[in-house]
PDB file of C-alpha atoms and ligand atoms in Angstrom:
ATOM      1  CA  MET O  31       0.230  -0.222   0.143  1.00 95.00           C
ATOM      2  CA  LYS O  32       1.345   3.836  -0.546  1.00 98.00           C
ATOM      3  CA  ILE O  33       0.439   6.577   1.502  1.00 98.00           C
ATOM      4  CA  MET O  34       0.366   9.581   0.367  1.00 98.00           C
ATOM      5  CA  VAL O  35       1.133  12.757   2.716  1.00 98.00           C
ATOM      6  CA  ALA O  36      -0.227  16.354   2.111  1.00 98.00           C
ATOM      7  CA  ILE O  37       2.322  18.926   3.181  1.00 98.00           C
ATOM      8  CA  LYS O  38       2.157  22.662   3.733  1.00 98.00           C
ATOM      9  CA  ARG O  39       4.613  25.414   3.732  1.00 97.00           C
ATOM     10  CA  VAL O  40       3.707  27.805   6.231  1.00 97.00           C
ATOM     11  CA  VAL O  41       5.147  30.779   8.514  1.00 96.00           C
ATOM     12  CA  ASP O  42       7.126  28.689  10.885  1.00 96.00           C
ATOM     13  CA  TYR O  43       5.288  28.556  14.041  1.00 95.00           C
ATOM     14  CA  ALA O  44       7.868  31.087  16.435  1.00 95.00           C
ATOM     15  CA  VAL O  45       7.268  33.714  13.866  1.00 95.00           C
ATOM     16  CA  LYS O  46       5.573  37.221  15.161  1.00 92.00           C
ATOM     17  CA  ILE O  47       3.450  37.960  12.241  1.00 91.00           C
ATOM     18  CA  ARG O  48       3.284  41.174  10.618  1.00 92.00           C
ATOM     19  CA  ILE O  49       0.439  42.374   8.184  1.00 94.00           C
ATOM     20  CA  LYS O  50       0.790  43.835   5.142  1.00 94.00           C
ATOM     21  CA  SER O  51       0.277  47.785   5.376  1.00 92.00           C
ATOM     22  CA  ASP O  52      -2.743  47.317   2.474  1.00 94.00           C
ATOM     23  CA  LYS O  53      -4.103  44.677   4.790  1.00 93.00           C
ATOM     24  CA  SER O  54      -3.911  42.472   2.065  1.00 91.00           C
ATOM     25  CA  GLY O  55      -2.637  39.601   3.971  1.00 91.00           C
ATOM     26  CA  VAL O  56       0.643  38.543   5.827  1.00 92.00           C
ATOM     27  CA  ASP O  57       3.879  39.763   5.051  1.00 92.00           C
ATOM     28  CA  THR O  58       6.267  36.891   4.000  1.00 91.00           C
ATOM     29  CA  THR O  59       9.081  38.842   2.912  1.00 91.00           C
ATOM     30  CA  ASN O  60      12.367  37.610   4.569  1.00 92.00           C
ATOM     31  CA  VAL O  61      10.333  35.144   7.023  1.00 95.00           C
ATOM     32  CA  LYS O  62      11.202  31.915   8.083  1.00 96.00           C
ATOM     33  CA  MET O  63       9.266  29.480   6.463  1.00 96.00           C
ATOM     34  CA  SER O  64       8.691  25.797   7.725  1.00 96.00           C
ATOM     35  CA  MET O  65       6.458  22.704   7.527  1.00 97.00           C
ATOM     36  CA  ASN O  66       3.211  23.158   8.860  1.00 98.00           C
ATOM     37  CA  PRO O  67       3.264  21.435  12.285  1.00 98.00           C
ATOM     38  CA  PHE O  68       0.140  18.868  11.727  1.00 98.00           C
ATOM     39  CA  CYS O  69       1.995  17.907   8.512  1.00 98.00           C
ATOM     40  CA  GLU O  70       5.297  16.746  10.034  1.00 98.00           C
ATOM     41  CA  ILE O  71       3.073  14.429  12.629  1.00 98.00           C
ATOM     42  CA  ALA O  72       1.158  13.207   9.115  1.00 98.00           C
ATOM     43  CA  LEU O  73       4.096  12.185   7.895  1.00 98.00           C
ATOM     44  CA  GLU O  74       5.627  11.003  10.976  1.00 98.00           C
ATOM     45  CA  GLU O  75       2.365   8.660  11.285  1.00 98.00           C
ATOM     46  CA  ALA O  76       3.452   7.516   7.401  1.00 98.00           C
ATOM     47  CA  LEU O  77       6.844   6.566   8.263  1.00 98.00           C
ATOM     48  CA  ARG O  78       5.751   4.788  11.239  1.00 98.00           C
ATOM     49  CA  ILE O  79       3.147   2.734   9.311  1.00 98.00           C
ATOM     50  CA  LYS O  80       5.652   2.099   6.864  1.00 98.00           C
ATOM     51  CA  GLU O  81       8.527   1.071   9.184  1.00 97.00           C
ATOM     52  CA  ALA O  82       6.064  -1.102  10.528  1.00 97.00           C
ATOM     53  CA  GLY O  83       5.523  -3.256   7.239  1.00 96.00           C
ATOM     54  CA  LEU O  84       2.354  -2.278   6.607  1.00 97.00           C
ATOM     55  CA  ALA O  85       2.928   0.544   3.594  1.00 97.00           C
ATOM     56  CA  SER O  86       5.139   0.025   0.939  1.00 97.00           C
ATOM     57  CA  GLU O  87       6.217   3.804  -0.176  1.00 98.00           C
ATOM     58  CA  VAL O  88       5.472   7.108   1.386  1.00 98.00           C
ATOM     59  CA  VAL O  89       4.547  10.263  -1.077  1.00 98.00           C
ATOM     60  CA  ALA O  90       4.424  13.435   0.129  1.00 98.00           C
ATOM     61  CA  VAL O  91       3.013  16.460  -1.998  1.00 98.00           C
ATOM     62  CA  SER O  92       2.772  20.002  -1.945  1.00 98.00           C
ATOM     63  CA  MET O  93       0.996  22.717  -3.661  1.00 98.00           C
ATOM     64  CA  GLY O  94       2.334  26.187  -3.956  1.00 97.00           C
ATOM     65  CA  PRO O  95       4.923  28.725  -4.967  1.00 95.00           C
ATOM     66  CA  THR O  96       8.588  26.831  -6.108  1.00 96.00           C
ATOM     67  CA  GLN O  97       9.623  27.350  -2.488  1.00 96.00           C
ATOM     68  CA  CYS O  98       7.629  24.359  -1.441  1.00 97.00           C
ATOM     69  CA  VAL O  99      10.257  22.071  -3.097  1.00 98.00           C
ATOM     70  CA  ASP O 100      12.452  23.141   0.286  1.00 97.00           C
ATOM     71  CA  THR O 101       9.410  21.811   2.641  1.00 97.00           C
ATOM     72  CA  LEU O 102       9.321  18.565   0.433  1.00 98.00           C
ATOM     73  CA  ARG O 103      13.123  18.097   0.898  1.00 98.00           C
ATOM     74  CA  THR O 104      12.528  18.351   4.597  1.00 97.00           C
ATOM     75  CA  GLY O 105       9.903  15.656   4.514  1.00 98.00           C
ATOM     76  CA  LEU O 106      12.432  13.557   1.857  1.00 98.00           C
ATOM     77  CA  ALA O 107      14.623  14.188   4.964  1.00 98.00           C
ATOM     78  CA  MET O 108      12.160  12.816   7.559  1.00 98.00           C
ATOM     79  CA  GLY O 109      11.975   9.421   5.369  1.00 98.00           C
ATOM     80  CA  ALA O 110       9.619  10.233   2.407  1.00 98.00           C
ATOM     81  CA  ASP O 111      10.411   8.177  -0.576  1.00 98.00           C
ATOM     82  CA  ARG O 112       9.545  10.781  -3.479  1.00 98.00           C
ATOM     83  CA  GLY O 113       7.715  13.789  -3.426  1.00 98.00           C
ATOM     84  CA  ILE O 114       5.305  15.973  -5.885  1.00 98.00           C
ATOM     85  CA  HIS O 115       5.346  19.595  -6.045  1.00 98.00           C
ATOM     86  CA  VAL O 116       2.138  20.897  -7.856  1.00 98.00           C
ATOM     87  CA  ASP O 117       3.267  24.220  -9.062  1.00 97.00           C
ATOM     88  CA  ALA O 118       0.041  26.489  -8.176  1.00 96.00           C
ATOM     89  CA  PRO O 119      -0.261  30.265  -8.077  1.00 92.00           C
ATOM     90  CA  SER O 120      -1.674  31.975  -4.379  1.00 86.00           C
ATOM     91  CA  PRO O 121      -3.730  32.342  -2.633  1.00 88.00           C
ATOM     92  CA  LEU O 122      -4.588  28.852  -2.571  1.00 93.00           C
ATOM     93  CA  TYR O 123      -7.602  28.253  -0.798  1.00 94.00           C
ATOM     94  CA  PRO O 124      -8.789  24.545   0.930  1.00 95.00           C
ATOM     95  CA  LEU O 125     -11.227  23.581  -1.898  1.00 95.00           C
ATOM     96  CA  MET O 126      -8.596  23.794  -4.105  1.00 95.00           C
ATOM     97  CA  VAL O 127      -6.156  21.996  -2.606  1.00 97.00           C
ATOM     98  CA  ALA O 128      -8.789  19.384  -2.246  1.00 97.00           C
ATOM     99  CA  LYS O 129      -9.480  19.206  -5.796  1.00 97.00           C
ATOM    100  CA  LEU O 130      -5.683  19.234  -6.805  1.00 98.00           C
ATOM    101  CA  LEU O 131      -5.482  15.997  -3.768  1.00 98.00           C
ATOM    102  CA  LYS O 132      -8.531  14.379  -5.062  1.00 98.00           C
ATOM    103  CA  ALA O 133      -6.125  14.528  -8.951  1.00 98.00           C
ATOM    104  CA  LEU O 134      -3.089  13.340  -7.827  1.00 98.00           C
ATOM    105  CA  VAL O 135      -5.151  10.559  -5.901  1.00 98.00           C
ATOM    106  CA  HIS O 136      -6.518   9.054  -9.018  1.00 98.00           C
ATOM    107  CA  LEU O 137      -3.095   9.496 -10.377  1.00 97.00           C
ATOM    108  CA  GLU O 138      -1.329   7.547  -7.360  1.00 98.00           C
ATOM    109  CA  LYS O 139      -3.787   5.390  -6.090  1.00 98.00           C
ATOM    110  CA  PRO O 140      -2.718   5.587  -2.316  1.00 98.00           C
ATOM    111  CA  GLY O 141      -4.176   3.379   0.160  1.00 97.00           C
ATOM    112  CA  LEU O 142      -4.153   6.245   2.781  1.00 98.00           C
ATOM    113  CA  LEU O 143      -4.007   9.977   2.203  1.00 98.00           C
ATOM    114  CA  ILE O 144      -2.864  11.926   5.267  1.00 98.00           C
ATOM    115  CA  LEU O 145      -3.402  15.480   6.202  1.00 98.00           C
ATOM    116  CA  GLY O 146      -2.609  17.800   8.981  1.00 98.00           C
ATOM    117  CA  LYS O 147      -5.953  18.490  11.049  1.00 98.00           C
ATOM    118  CA  GLN O 148      -5.104  22.192  10.165  1.00 97.00           C
ATOM    119  CA  ALA O 149      -2.498  24.878   8.391  1.00 97.00           C
ATOM    120  CA  ILE O 150      -1.374  26.889  11.347  1.00 95.00           C
ATOM    121  CA  ASP O 151      -1.556  30.016   8.636  1.00 93.00           C
ATOM    122  CA  ASP O 152      -5.045  30.193   8.156  1.00 91.00           C
ATOM    123  CA  ASP O 153      -6.726  27.882  10.759  1.00 94.00           C
ATOM    124  CA  CYS O 154      -9.194  26.564   7.651  1.00 95.00           C
ATOM    125  CA  ASN O 155      -9.217  22.589   8.722  1.00 97.00           C
ATOM    126  CA  GLN O 156     -11.153  21.979   5.898  1.00 97.00           C
ATOM    127  CA  THR O 157      -9.387  20.387   3.522  1.00 98.00           C
ATOM    128  CA  GLY O 158      -9.410  17.044   4.635  1.00 98.00           C
ATOM    129  CA  GLN O 159     -12.981  16.911   5.250  1.00 98.00           C
ATOM    130  CA  MET O 160     -13.296  18.229   1.335  1.00 98.00           C
ATOM    131  CA  VAL O 161     -10.974  15.857  -0.222  1.00 98.00           C
ATOM    132  CA  ALA O 162     -12.594  12.786   1.167  1.00 98.00           C
ATOM    133  CA  ALA O 163     -15.988  14.245   0.108  1.00 98.00           C
ATOM    134  CA  LEU O 164     -14.629  14.256  -3.303  1.00 98.00           C
ATOM    135  CA  LEU O 165     -13.017  11.559  -3.235  1.00 98.00           C
ATOM    136  CA  ASN O 166     -16.099   9.752  -1.189  1.00 98.00           C
ATOM    137  CA  TRP O 167     -13.752   8.246   1.253  1.00 98.00           C
ATOM    138  CA  PRO O 168     -14.261   7.480   4.528  1.00 98.00           C
ATOM    139  CA  GLN O 169     -12.688   9.836   7.131  1.00 98.00           C
ATOM    140  CA  GLY O 170     -11.102   9.993  10.204  1.00 97.00           C
ATOM    141  CA  THR O 171     -10.384  13.438  11.505  1.00 97.00           C
ATOM    142  CA  PHE O 172      -8.641  14.850  14.615  1.00 97.00           C
ATOM    143  CA  ALA O 173      -6.942  11.425  14.891  1.00 97.00           C
ATOM    144  CA  SER O 174      -4.914  11.290  18.232  1.00 97.00           C
ATOM    145  CA  LYS O 175      -4.173   6.911  16.994  1.00 98.00           C
ATOM    146  CA  LEU O 176      -3.898   4.953  14.254  1.00 98.00           C
ATOM    147  CA  VAL O 177      -3.990   1.333  14.195  1.00 98.00           C
ATOM    148  CA  LEU O 178      -4.178  -0.384  10.545  1.00 97.00           C
ATOM    149  CA  ASP O 179      -5.421  -3.984   9.927  1.00 96.00           C
ATOM    150  CA  LYS O 180      -4.002  -5.160   6.908  1.00 92.00           C
ATOM    151  CA  GLU O 181      -6.043  -8.453   6.486  1.00 93.00           C
ATOM    152  CA  LYS O 182      -9.739  -6.439   6.647  1.00 95.00           C
ATOM    153  CA  ASN O 183      -7.845  -3.914   4.858  1.00 95.00           C
ATOM    154  CA  SER O 184      -9.117  -0.955   7.643  1.00 97.00           C
ATOM    155  CA  ALA O 185      -8.160   1.486   9.827  1.00 98.00           C
ATOM    156  CA  THR O 186      -9.193   2.229  13.319  1.00 98.00           C
ATOM    157  CA  VAL O 187      -9.348   5.885  14.470  1.00 98.00           C
ATOM    158  CA  ASP O 188      -9.474   7.248  18.204  1.00 98.00           C
ATOM    159  CA  ARG O 189     -10.591  10.766  17.590  1.00 96.00           C
ATOM    160  CA  GLU O 190     -10.370  13.800  19.817  1.00 88.00           C
ATOM    161  CA  VAL O 191     -13.838  15.345  20.213  1.00 90.00           C
ATOM    162  CA  ASP O 192     -14.980  18.084  23.012  1.00 89.00           C
ATOM    163  CA  GLY O 193     -15.374  16.016  26.084  1.00 87.00           C
ATOM    164  CA  GLY O 194     -13.096  12.858  25.278  1.00 90.00           C
ATOM    165  CA  LEU O 195     -12.482  10.101  22.170  1.00 92.00           C
ATOM    166  CA  GLU O 196     -14.376   8.576  19.900  1.00 96.00           C
ATOM    167  CA  THR O 197     -13.219   5.463  17.599  1.00 98.00           C
ATOM    168  CA  LEU O 198     -14.125   4.716  14.208  1.00 97.00           C
ATOM    169  CA  SER O 199     -13.571   2.117  12.173  1.00 98.00           C
ATOM    170  CA  LEU O 200     -12.889   2.787   8.219  1.00 97.00           C
ATOM    171  CA  ASP O 201     -12.394   1.104   5.404  1.00 98.00           C
ATOM    172  CA  LEU O 202      -9.443   1.780   3.243  1.00 97.00           C
ATOM    173  CA  PRO O 203      -8.760   3.896   1.067  1.00 98.00           C
ATOM    174  CA  ALA O 204      -9.161   6.580   3.576  1.00 98.00           C
ATOM    175  CA  VAL O 205      -8.460  10.222   4.541  1.00 98.00           C
ATOM    176  CA  ILE O 206      -6.973  10.742   8.041  1.00 98.00           C
ATOM    177  CA  THR O 207      -6.271  14.171   9.445  1.00 98.00           C
ATOM    178  CA  THR O 208      -3.784  14.490  12.338  1.00 98.00           C
ATOM    179  CA  ASP O 209      -4.090  15.594  15.848  1.00 96.00           C
ATOM    180  CA  LEU O 210      -1.639  16.977  17.738  1.00 95.00           C
ATOM    181  CA  ARG O 211      -0.870  14.135  20.520  1.00 95.00           C
ATOM    182  CA  LEU O 212      -0.627  11.294  17.459  1.00 97.00           C
ATOM    183  CA  ASN O 213       2.672  11.346  17.804  1.00 98.00           C
ATOM    184  CA  GLN O 214       6.152  13.064  18.316  1.00 98.00           C
ATOM    185  CA  PRO O 215       7.780  13.914  14.510  1.00 98.00           C
ATOM    186  CA  ARG O 216      11.358  12.912  14.145  1.00 97.00           C
ATOM    187  CA  TYR O 217      14.213  15.227  13.463  1.00 95.00           C
ATOM    188  CA  ALA O 218      15.780  14.399   9.943  1.00 95.00           C
ATOM    189  CA  THR O 219      19.742  13.419  10.439  1.00 95.00           C
ATOM    190  CA  LEU O 220      22.625  14.814   8.767  1.00 96.00           C
ATOM    191  CA  PRO O 221      22.964  11.561   6.820  1.00 96.00           C
ATOM    192  CA  ASN O 222      18.961  11.496   5.843  1.00 96.00           C
ATOM    193  CA  ILE O 223      19.158  15.532   4.775  1.00 96.00           C
ATOM    194  CA  MET O 224      22.010  14.288   2.568  1.00 96.00           C
ATOM    195  CA  LYS O 225      19.855  11.579   0.780  1.00 96.00           C
ATOM    196  CA  ALA O 226      17.362  13.377   0.700  1.00 97.00           C
ATOM    197  CA  LYS O 227      18.866  15.556  -2.059  1.00 96.00           C
ATOM    198  CA  SER O 228      18.984  12.545  -4.460  1.00 96.00           C
ATOM    199  CA  LYS O 229      15.547  11.601  -3.864  1.00 98.00           C
ATOM    200  CA  PRO O 230      13.065  12.584  -6.702  1.00 98.00           C
ATOM    201  CA  ILE O 231      10.778  15.322  -6.704  1.00 98.00           C
ATOM    202  CA  LYS O 232       8.365  15.473  -9.737  1.00 98.00           C
ATOM    203  CA  LYS O 233       7.015  19.008 -10.813  1.00 98.00           C
ATOM    204  CA  MET O 234       3.386  19.087 -12.180  1.00 98.00           C
ATOM    205  CA  SER O 235       1.436  21.964 -13.359  1.00 96.00           C
ATOM    206  CA  LEU O 236      -2.627  22.428 -13.065  1.00 96.00           C
ATOM    207  CA  ALA O 237      -2.759  21.437 -16.505  1.00 95.00           C
ATOM    208  CA  GLU O 238      -1.248  18.276 -15.799  1.00 96.00           C
ATOM    209  CA  LEU O 239      -3.761  17.342 -12.893  1.00 96.00           C
ATOM    210  CA  ASN O 240      -6.583  18.780 -15.290  1.00 94.00           C
ATOM    211  CA  VAL O 241      -7.683  21.088 -12.599  1.00 94.00           C
ATOM    212  CA  GLU O 242      -9.282  24.431 -12.774  1.00 89.00           C
ATOM    213  CA  LEU O 243      -8.595  26.865 -10.106  1.00 89.00           C
ATOM    214  CA  ARG O 244     -11.294  29.084  -9.447  1.00 85.00           C
ATOM    215  CA  SER O 245     -12.916  29.928  -5.777  1.00 84.00           C
ATOM    216  CA  ASP O 246     -15.707  31.698  -4.560  1.00 85.00           C
ATOM    217  CA  LEU O 247     -14.040  32.809  -1.603  1.00 87.00           C
ATOM    218  CA  GLU O 248     -12.533  36.367  -1.572  1.00 87.00           C
ATOM    219  CA  VAL O 249     -10.285  37.173   1.525  1.00 89.00           C
ATOM    220  CA  VAL O 250     -11.870  41.405   2.285  1.00 93.00           C
ATOM    221  CA  GLN O 251      -9.243  42.307   4.450  1.00 94.00           C
ATOM    222  CA  VAL O 252      -6.858  41.150   7.393  1.00 93.00           C
ATOM    223  CA  THR O 253      -5.905  42.913  10.767  1.00 93.00           C
ATOM    224  CA  ALA O 254      -3.751  42.454  13.339  1.00 89.00           C
ATOM    225  CA  PRO O 255      -5.855  41.990  17.173  1.00 87.00           C
ATOM    226  CA  PRO O 256      -6.135  45.120  18.610  1.00 87.00           C
ATOM    227  CA  VAL O 257      -3.195  45.736  20.858  1.00 87.00           C
ATOM    228  CA  ARG O 258      -3.520  45.068  24.667  1.00 87.00           C
ATOM    229  CA  LYS O 259      -2.948  47.953  27.041  1.00 86.00           C
ATOM    230  CA  ALA O 260      -0.548  47.573  29.297  1.00 88.00           C
ATOM    231  CA  GLY O 261      -0.760  45.872  32.878  1.00 88.00           C
ATOM    232  CA  VAL O 262      -0.101  47.933  36.127  1.00 88.00           C
ATOM    233  CA  ILE O 263       1.509  46.154  39.239  1.00 92.00           C
ATOM    234  CA  LEU O 264      -0.315  47.156  42.355  1.00 94.00           C
ATOM    235  CA  SER O 265       1.011  47.564  46.094  1.00 94.00           C
ATOM    236  CA  SER O 266      -1.243  45.649  48.183  1.00 95.00           C
ATOM    237  CA  VAL O 267      -4.220  43.731  48.179  1.00 95.00           C
ATOM    238  CA  ASP O 268      -6.690  46.475  49.339  1.00 94.00           C
ATOM    239  CA  GLU O 269      -5.793  48.552  46.300  1.00 94.00           C
ATOM    240  CA  LEU O 270      -6.430  45.389  43.948  1.00 95.00           C
ATOM    241  CA  VAL O 271     -10.164  44.957  45.763  1.00 95.00           C
ATOM    242  CA  ASP O 272     -10.582  48.934  45.640  1.00 94.00           C
ATOM    243  CA  LYS O 273      -9.621  48.472  41.712  1.00 92.00           C
ATOM    244  CA  LEU O 274     -11.933  45.229  41.350  1.00 93.00           C
ATOM    245  CA  LYS O 275     -14.697  47.248  43.054  1.00 94.00           C
ATOM    246  CA  ASN O 276     -14.489  50.803  41.788  1.00 93.00           C
ATOM    247  CA  GLU O 277     -12.983  50.690  38.252  1.00 90.00           C
ATOM    248  CA  ALA O 278     -13.603  47.278  36.973  1.00 88.00           C
ATOM    249  CA  HIS O 279     -17.050  46.826  38.886  1.00 91.00           C
ATOM    250  CA  VAL O 280     -16.821  43.006  39.160  1.00 91.00           C
ATOM    251  CA  ILE O 281     -17.319  42.865  42.741  1.00 86.00           C
TER     252      ILE O 281
HETATM  253  P1  AMP R 197      -6.131  23.404   6.315  1.00 96.03           P
HETATM  254  O1  AMP R 197      -7.603  23.126   5.918  1.00 96.03           O
HETATM  255  O2  AMP R 197      -5.866  24.657   5.077  1.00 96.03           O
HETATM  256  O3  AMP R 197      -6.426  23.807   7.477  1.00 96.03           O
HETATM  257  O4  AMP R 197      -5.428  22.482   5.811  1.00 96.03           O
HETATM  258  C1  AMP R 197      -5.174  20.969   6.546  1.00 96.03           C
HETATM  259  C2  AMP R 197      -4.115  20.439   5.839  1.00 96.03           C
HETATM  260  O5  AMP R 197      -4.292  20.088   4.502  1.00 96.03           O
HETATM  261  C3  AMP R 197      -3.004  20.881   6.047  1.00 96.03           C
HETATM  262  O6  AMP R 197      -2.459  20.417   7.376  1.00 96.03           O
HETATM  263  C4  AMP R 197      -2.082  20.198   4.831  1.00 96.03           C
HETATM  264  O7  AMP R 197      -1.971  18.295   5.315  1.00 96.03           O
HETATM  265  C5  AMP R 197      -3.268  20.138   3.543  1.00 96.03           C
HETATM  266  N1  AMP R 197      -2.907  21.500   3.035  1.00 96.03           N
HETATM  267  C6  AMP R 197      -3.647  22.423   2.921  1.00 96.03           C
HETATM  268  N2  AMP R 197      -3.215  23.424   1.980  1.00 96.03           N
HETATM  269  C7  AMP R 197      -1.919  22.563   1.193  1.00 96.03           C
HETATM  270  C8  AMP R 197      -0.994  23.038   0.224  1.00 96.03           C
HETATM  271  N3  AMP R 197      -1.264  24.121  -0.177  1.00 96.03           N
HETATM  272  N4  AMP R 197      -0.061  22.038   0.343  1.00 96.03           N
HETATM  273  C9  AMP R 197       0.043  21.159   0.842  1.00 96.03           C
HETATM  274  N5  AMP R 197      -1.031  20.590   1.939  1.00 96.03           N
HETATM  275  C10 AMP R 197      -1.594  21.508   2.223  1.00 96.03           C
END
């Protein structure tokens, strides 16, 4: 069985976000970009499945500008066998990515498609659900545990839901999206970073996948959250009680 993993290049989680002056989006000039953390978890899970002898190949795919190749190289250094870069203009909204993934699935025929539960740049949390619907495949979203049964060609997924865990049994092929507690992704070692340089990355165009990108969605504006007022240090409990009573009016 082949596993396909969708990995997105996003602004690194540790970067302080700056908004463009025209409010059209986030300024990514000279900003460190990394693999979306939930996609690292998705890739780690695929690698563990392969290492357990339950999959033969892990294919990492990424859509967007040329720099996505760097993200794919990181994925190959973690252990993916090969990469596919779909050259696509920004902005790419979840339905567009889902349509591209559907086309790639038809081409590659994986038994499992694993995605992050959400990308930390736009926090959409939509792509996995959309591609499952487009493919008419079962979906196990927010997975915190994934167990495959080779005989039955099925997967058991623990999902993190409000107030507990839900366990689902899915027939393969299926779509899985990964939650934070599924695993701890590995770091790429230096020898594997070197090895990754010779692993193949195929570049594909929208025309080759026969997907036309159109969106009914328009981002009107992106604004930073309001600046918080500075806090004050009080000298006594009496002063605190006085402020809570007479300024905040909460007691
Ligand atoms: P989202 O629905 O945008 O929050 O993204 C959820 C997941 O979809 C991500 O964690 C990725 O696995 C996948 N995804 C979204 N956009 C892309 C992209 N441009 N390239 C590859 N995978 C993507």
